[in-house]
Short mmCIF file of C-alpha atoms in Angstrom, two decimals:
data_model
loop_
_atom_site.label_atom_id
_atom_site.label_comp_id
_atom_site.label_asym_id
_atom_site.label_seq_id
_atom_site.Cartn_x
_atom_site.Cartn_y
_atom_site.Cartn_z
CA MET A 1 0.13 0.35 0.26
CA MET A 2 1.11 3.42 -1.14
CA THR A 3 2.35 5.90 2.19
CA ILE A 4 -0.35 8.95 2.36
CA GLY A 5 3.92 11.28 1.36
CA SER A 6 3.88 8.60 -1.99
CA THR A 7 0.54 9.10 -2.85
CA ILE A 8 0.12 13.72 -2.29
CA ARG A 9 3.13 13.55 -4.82
CA GLN A 10 0.97 11.45 -6.51
CA LEU A 11 -1.46 13.28 -6.87
CA ARG A 12 0.78 16.77 -6.90
CA GLN A 13 2.89 15.52 -10.62
CA GLU A 14 -0.53 14.25 -12.53
CA GLN A 15 -2.08 17.23 -11.18
CA ASP A 16 0.82 19.28 -12.39
CA ILE A 17 0.85 21.52 -9.00
CA THR A 18 4.72 22.46 -8.14
CA GLN A 19 5.31 21.58 -4.24
CA GLU A 20 5.32 25.87 -3.30
CA GLN A 21 1.19 26.37 -4.62
CA LEU A 22 0.25 23.31 -2.73
CA ALA A 23 1.91 24.79 0.47
CA GLU A 24 0.17 28.03 -0.09
CA ALA A 25 -3.15 26.62 -0.92
CA LEU A 26 -2.96 24.95 3.03
CA GLY A 27 -1.23 27.68 4.90
CA ILE A 28 1.74 26.08 5.40
CA THR A 29 5.42 25.66 4.09
CA SER A 30 6.40 23.61 1.13
CA ARG A 31 9.63 22.44 3.58
CA ALA A 32 6.28 20.65 5.29
CA VAL A 33 5.09 19.13 2.06
CA SER A 34 8.51 18.22 1.31
CA GLN A 35 9.09 15.99 5.12
CA TRP A 36 5.70 14.84 3.86
CA GLU A 37 6.15 13.49 0.33
CA CYS A 38 9.51 11.73 1.53
CA ASP A 39 7.72 10.11 4.71
CA ARG A 40 9.65 12.04 6.99
CA THR A 41 6.54 13.41 7.96
CA THR A 42 2.64 12.96 8.60
CA PRO A 43 -0.34 15.67 7.86
CA ASP A 44 -2.09 16.36 10.55
CA ILE A 45 -5.27 14.93 10.56
CA SER A 46 -7.61 17.71 10.40
CA GLN A 47 -5.60 18.99 7.38
CA LEU A 48 -6.87 15.33 5.56
CA PRO A 49 -10.59 17.42 4.00
CA ALA A 50 -8.63 20.24 2.83
CA LEU A 51 -6.18 18.06 1.18
CA ALA A 52 -8.62 15.61 -0.35
CA ASN A 53 -10.39 18.71 -1.13
CA PHE A 54 -7.95 20.34 -3.32
CA PHE A 55 -6.89 16.74 -4.96
CA ASP A 56 -10.57 16.71 -5.63
CA VAL A 57 -10.16 12.48 -4.34
CA THR A 58 -11.74 10.75 -0.77
CA THR A 59 -9.77 11.07 2.70
CA ASP A 60 -9.66 7.15 1.80
CA HIS A 61 -8.05 7.70 -1.49
CA LEU A 62 -5.41 10.08 0.50
CA LEU A 63 -4.57 7.13 2.97
CA GLY A 64 -4.29 4.62 0.22
CA VAL A 65 -7.80 2.42 0.85
CA ASP A 66 -9.04 2.47 -2.42
CA ILE A 67 -6.42 2.50 -4.41
CA SER A 68 -5.93 -1.01 -4.77
CA ARG A 69 -9.67 -1.51 -5.99
CA LYS A 70 -9.41 1.30 -8.36
CA GLU A 71 -6.29 -0.37 -9.94
CA TYR A 72 -8.73 -3.80 -10.21
CA GLU A 73 -11.99 -1.85 -11.54
CA ILE A 74 -9.60 0.39 -13.92
CA SER A 75 -8.35 -3.68 -14.97
CA LYS A 76 -12.06 -4.40 -15.47
CA ILE A 77 -12.68 -2.41 -17.47
CA LEU A 78 -10.49 -2.89 -19.48
CA LYS A 79 -11.12 -6.51 -20.30
CA HIS A 80 -14.64 -4.60 -20.53
CA ILE A 81 -13.37 -3.31 -23.59
CA GLN A 82 -10.95 -5.82 -25.11
CA ILE A 83 -14.21 -8.11 -25.90
CA SER A 84 -16.46 -5.17 -27.04
CA GLY A 85 -13.57 -4.77 -29.32
CA VAL A 86 -13.21 -8.41 -30.86
CA SER A 87 -16.21 -7.86 -31.30
CA GLY A 88 -15.96 -4.56 -33.21
CA ASP A 89 -18.94 -2.92 -30.86
CA ARG A 90 -17.14 0.41 -30.97
CA GLU A 91 -20.17 2.58 -30.40
CA GLU A 92 -20.46 0.26 -27.17
CA THR A 93 -17.00 0.76 -26.40
CA GLU A 94 -17.51 4.39 -26.40
CA ARG A 95 -20.69 4.87 -24.36
CA TYR A 96 -19.48 2.64 -21.52
CA LEU A 97 -16.41 4.21 -21.62
CA ARG A 98 -17.94 8.17 -21.28
CA GLU A 99 -19.78 6.52 -18.09
CA LYS A 100 -16.75 5.12 -16.18
CA LEU A 101 -14.92 8.22 -17.29
CA LYS A 102 -17.62 10.23 -14.92
CA ILE A 103 -15.98 7.80 -12.10
CA TYR A 104 -12.82 7.87 -13.03
CA PRO A 105 -12.36 11.37 -14.98
CA ASN A 106 -8.41 11.48 -14.67
CA GLU A 107 -7.64 8.08 -15.27
CA PRO A 108 -5.34 8.47 -18.13
CA VAL A 109 -5.48 5.34 -20.34
CA LEU A 110 -9.38 5.41 -19.80
CA LEU A 111 -8.87 7.97 -21.96
CA CYS A 112 -6.96 7.61 -24.40
CA HIS A 113 -9.37 4.41 -25.12
CA LEU A 114 -11.91 6.95 -25.83
CA ALA A 115 -10.27 9.17 -28.13
CA SER A 116 -9.67 5.37 -29.39
CA ALA A 117 -13.06 4.52 -30.08
CA LEU A 118 -14.21 7.71 -31.16
CA GLN A 119 -11.23 7.77 -33.52
CA ASP A 120 -12.20 3.96 -35.12
CA ILE A 121 -15.57 5.25 -35.31
CA TYR A 122 -15.75 8.35 -36.21
CA PHE A 123 -12.05 8.73 -38.94
CA ARG A 124 -11.31 4.79 -39.60
CA HIS A 125 -15.24 3.93 -40.04
CA GLY A 126 -16.22 7.99 -42.03
CA LYS A 127 -19.28 7.77 -39.92
CA ALA A 128 -17.39 11.65 -39.44
CA ASP A 129 -19.44 12.60 -43.08
CA THR A 130 -19.88 16.70 -42.66
CA ASP A 131 -16.34 18.81 -41.91
CA LYS A 132 -18.97 19.90 -39.10
CA LEU A 133 -18.65 17.06 -37.52
CA LYS A 134 -15.17 15.47 -38.44
CA ASP A 135 -14.35 19.16 -36.70
CA GLU A 136 -16.05 18.19 -33.12
CA ILE A 137 -15.38 15.02 -33.28
CA SER A 138 -11.37 15.76 -33.75
CA ASP A 139 -11.46 18.52 -31.34
CA GLU A 140 -12.69 16.27 -28.08
CA ILE A 141 -10.10 13.14 -29.26
CA ILE A 142 -7.10 15.70 -29.13
CA SER A 143 -8.66 17.43 -26.14
CA LEU A 144 -8.65 13.41 -24.78
CA CYS A 145 -5.23 12.93 -26.19
CA GLU A 146 -3.54 15.96 -23.90
CA ARG A 147 -5.64 15.44 -20.75
CA ALA A 148 -4.06 12.20 -20.60
CA LEU A 149 -0.89 13.29 -21.33
CA ARG A 150 -1.02 15.45 -18.10
CA TYR A 151 -2.46 12.63 -15.67
CA TYR A 152 0.38 9.96 -16.91
CA LYS A 153 2.96 9.61 -14.40
CA PRO A 154 6.92 10.43 -15.36
CA THR A 155 7.82 7.41 -15.31
CA GLU A 156 4.78 5.53 -17.47
CA ASP A 157 4.84 5.03 -20.96
CA ASN A 158 2.90 7.69 -22.25
CA SER A 159 3.45 6.61 -26.09
CA PHE A 160 -0.45 6.47 -26.21
CA PRO A 161 -1.82 9.44 -26.23
CA LYS A 162 0.89 10.18 -28.36
CA LEU A 163 -0.22 7.99 -31.32
CA LEU A 164 -3.44 8.66 -31.52
CA LEU A 165 -2.17 12.82 -31.66
CA ILE A 166 -0.35 11.28 -34.80
CA PHE A 167 -2.93 9.52 -36.36
CA GLN A 168 -5.84 12.41 -35.61
CA TYR A 169 -2.92 15.11 -37.35
CA GLU A 170 -2.34 13.10 -39.61
CA TYR A 171 -6.66 12.80 -40.47
CA MET A 172 -6.77 16.24 -39.60
CA ASN A 173 -4.52 16.52 -42.23
CA GLU A 174 -2.15 19.38 -39.88
CA LYS A 175 0.89 17.63 -41.02
CA GLU A 176 3.09 20.40 -39.02
CA LYS A 177 1.52 18.96 -35.37
CA ALA A 178 2.25 15.24 -36.55
CA LYS A 179 5.59 16.30 -37.24
CA ALA A 180 6.42 18.05 -34.17
CA ILE A 181 5.19 15.08 -32.02
CA ILE A 182 7.31 12.31 -34.29
CA SER A 183 10.33 14.37 -33.96
CA SER A 184 9.63 13.94 -29.64
CA LEU A 185 9.85 10.06 -30.02
CA PRO A 186 13.10 7.73 -29.50
CA TYR A 187 15.06 5.93 -33.06
CA ILE A 188 14.58 2.12 -32.84
CA SER A 189 17.33 1.79 -31.59
CA CYS A 190 16.05 3.03 -28.33
CA THR A 191 12.89 1.28 -27.66
CA ARG A 192 11.72 -1.35 -25.75
CA GLU A 193 12.09 -3.93 -27.84
CA MET A 194 15.83 -2.87 -28.47
CA LEU A 195 16.65 -2.97 -24.80
CA GLU A 196 14.86 -4.87 -22.67
CA ALA A 197 16.20 -8.10 -22.73
CA ASP A 198 19.60 -6.34 -21.84
CA VAL A 199 18.28 -6.16 -19.02
CA PHE A 200 17.31 -9.88 -18.40
CA ASP A 201 19.07 -13.19 -17.67
CA GLY A 202 18.19 -16.20 -19.26
CA LYS A 203 14.75 -17.82 -20.15
CA GLU A 204 12.93 -14.02 -19.96
CA ALA A 205 15.64 -12.49 -21.91
CA LEU A 206 14.78 -14.87 -25.05
CA GLU A 207 11.36 -14.24 -24.09
CA LYS A 208 11.39 -10.32 -24.68
CA ARG A 209 13.95 -10.78 -27.58
CA GLN A 210 11.52 -13.54 -29.01
CA SER A 211 8.93 -11.11 -28.35
CA ALA A 212 10.70 -8.62 -30.03
CA LEU A 213 10.95 -10.44 -33.23
CA PHE A 214 7.17 -10.79 -33.53
CA SER A 215 7.02 -7.48 -32.90
CA LEU A 216 9.75 -6.13 -35.35
CA THR A 217 8.25 -8.65 -37.93
CA ALA A 218 5.04 -6.77 -37.65
CA TYR A 219 6.93 -3.41 -38.10
CA MET A 220 8.46 -4.68 -41.17
CA HIS A 221 5.49 -5.57 -42.84
CA LYS A 222 4.27 -2.41 -42.39
CA MET A 223 6.72 -0.86 -44.48
CA PHE A 224 6.80 -2.70 -46.98
CA TYR A 225 2.52 -2.33 -47.91
CA GLU A 226 3.24 1.09 -47.05
CA ILE A 227 6.14 1.67 -50.15
CA TYR A 228 4.38 -1.00 -52.08
CA ARG A 229 1.39 2.07 -51.99
CA ASP A 230 3.87 4.61 -53.26
CA ALA A 231 2.53 5.70 -57.25
CA SER A 232 6.02 5.21 -58.05
CA TYR A 233 6.57 1.76 -58.07
CA SER A 234 4.98 0.22 -61.92
CA ASN A 235 2.98 -2.90 -61.35
CA GLU A 236 5.67 -5.38 -62.21
CA GLN A 237 7.64 -3.40 -58.75
CA LYS A 238 4.86 -3.91 -56.70
CA THR A 239 4.11 -7.44 -57.28
CA GLU A 240 7.96 -8.07 -56.57
CA ILE A 241 7.28 -5.80 -53.47
CA LEU A 242 4.51 -7.97 -52.18
CA LYS A 243 6.10 -11.04 -52.94
CA ALA A 244 9.75 -9.97 -51.00
CA ASP A 245 7.07 -8.90 -48.04
CA SER A 246 5.56 -12.19 -48.21
CA ALA A 247 9.09 -14.21 -48.00
CA MET A 248 10.11 -12.17 -45.16
CA ILE A 249 6.68 -13.24 -43.54
CA ASP A 250 7.21 -17.06 -44.45
CA LEU A 251 10.88 -16.41 -43.65
CA ILE A 252 10.58 -15.42 -39.84
CA THR A 253 7.57 -17.42 -39.44
CA GLY A 254 8.55 -20.75 -40.63
CA GLY A 255 5.80 -20.86 -43.18
CA LYS A 256 3.42 -21.13 -40.74
CA PRO A 257 2.32 -17.38 -40.39
CA ARG A 258 -1.08 -17.62 -37.19
CA PHE A 259 -1.82 -14.65 -36.87
CA PHE A 260 0.22 -12.56 -40.26
CA HIS A 261 -1.62 -14.58 -42.51
CA GLY A 262 -4.30 -11.28 -41.97
CA ALA A 263 -1.34 -9.56 -43.86
CA LEU A 264 -0.71 -12.24 -46.72
CA ALA A 265 -4.10 -12.68 -47.56
CA VAL A 266 -4.40 -8.93 -48.24
CA ASN A 267 -0.75 -9.38 -49.81
CA ALA A 268 -2.15 -12.51 -52.32
CA ALA A 269 -5.28 -10.12 -52.51
CA GLU A 270 -3.83 -7.35 -54.16
CA GLN A 271 -0.92 -9.63 -56.42
CA ALA A 272 -4.02 -10.64 -57.73
CA VAL A 273 -5.63 -7.04 -58.95
CA LEU A 274 -2.39 -6.42 -60.05
CA LEU A 275 -1.68 -9.80 -62.68
CA LEU A 276 -5.07 -8.71 -63.95
CA LYS A 277 -4.13 -5.55 -64.92
CA THR A 278 -1.36 -6.95 -66.56
CA GLY A 279 -3.76 -8.84 -67.72
CA ASN A 280 -2.29 -12.15 -66.56
CA THR A 281 -5.81 -13.93 -65.48
CA GLU A 282 -5.28 -17.16 -65.18
CA LYS A 283 -2.01 -16.12 -62.17
CA ALA A 284 -4.66 -13.58 -60.75
CA LEU A 285 -6.69 -16.41 -59.54
CA ASP A 286 -4.40 -19.02 -58.40
CA MET A 287 -3.51 -15.50 -55.95
CA LEU A 288 -7.00 -14.92 -54.69
CA GLU A 289 -7.60 -18.74 -54.17
CA ALA A 290 -4.55 -17.93 -52.08
CA ALA A 291 -5.70 -14.63 -50.54
CA TYR A 292 -8.82 -16.56 -49.19
CA PHE A 293 -6.96 -19.44 -47.67
CA HIS A 294 -5.13 -16.90 -45.30
CA ALA A 295 -8.63 -15.20 -44.66
CA HIS A 296 -9.78 -18.34 -43.80
CA SER A 297 -6.88 -19.34 -41.78
CA TYR A 298 -6.29 -15.91 -39.71
CA GLU A 299 -9.92 -16.95 -38.76
CA SER A 300 -9.95 -20.24 -37.70
CA ARG A 301 -6.19 -20.02 -36.46
CA PRO A 302 -6.40 -21.68 -32.52
CA ASP A 303 -5.74 -19.34 -29.62
CA GLY A 304 -2.97 -19.55 -27.95
CA GLU A 305 -0.70 -21.67 -30.24
CA LYS A 306 2.45 -21.13 -29.98
CA TYR A 307 4.57 -20.57 -33.34
CA ALA A 308 6.47 -23.39 -34.59
CA PRO A 309 10.40 -22.24 -35.37
CA CYS A 310 12.50 -22.71 -31.85
CA TRP A 311 12.95 -18.68 -32.52
CA LEU A 312 9.81 -18.16 -31.80
CA SER A 313 8.11 -19.77 -29.19
#
């Protein structure tokens, strides 16, 4: 359980308040606040109502009584939206999160998931069919992400709201704002995937590297696909790019792509279109059959099945 001092420090940092500002509001010295946060002293019981009112929390929260309960409730909320996400009902996710944010208005992960749901509904799936609605929803998404960034702790990963902001600025054609956020992000050599295994040993280190290899395969597929979409390539060159992407996936997954069946289905369908454009109907039909096979394999893949190659499992 967190001490009252660490809870005060956490609340102060989350709300971007200095020790001096808190001290002034309570009519005490900043040194007294510092002593609390270092657990050298504790607030007098008579100061708890004022502290709770200042941070807009309960006295139980200050005393750490309901923090573990909150963490449990947040985990339940996240599990619920994960299930509704699998079913594809993003409108239900939006309604559910709006209700839960009335209880936990400053919970950054919930703010981000609501922003993500709105982005899916109104931009990825095109429900924002007027400029006025686009502007209104975009403003809400940006506001949710900016609030989330304020409430993340300094030691927490805040890449989720940044990613959502980048996507939103791209949707609204505000590329300079997107570039500003991107320029603040680390290079791939400084990412968790590249560095995490180095601070573990034995089996844990191996599992971290296997997980990183899986993630990097997904990112490489995305890069291949974005390169393929560039208008400067001929149809023949585009076909070669898609083939290279499929070969990369086949190599790393040992010929048993599981999750990557989805990517291979798209690759095969795109190749079929390119073959039709060049008049090769027979090969185009073969690629459509391959697309169906991969799509069916993706939908029917067993849950929890390990990847076949030893370097992934």
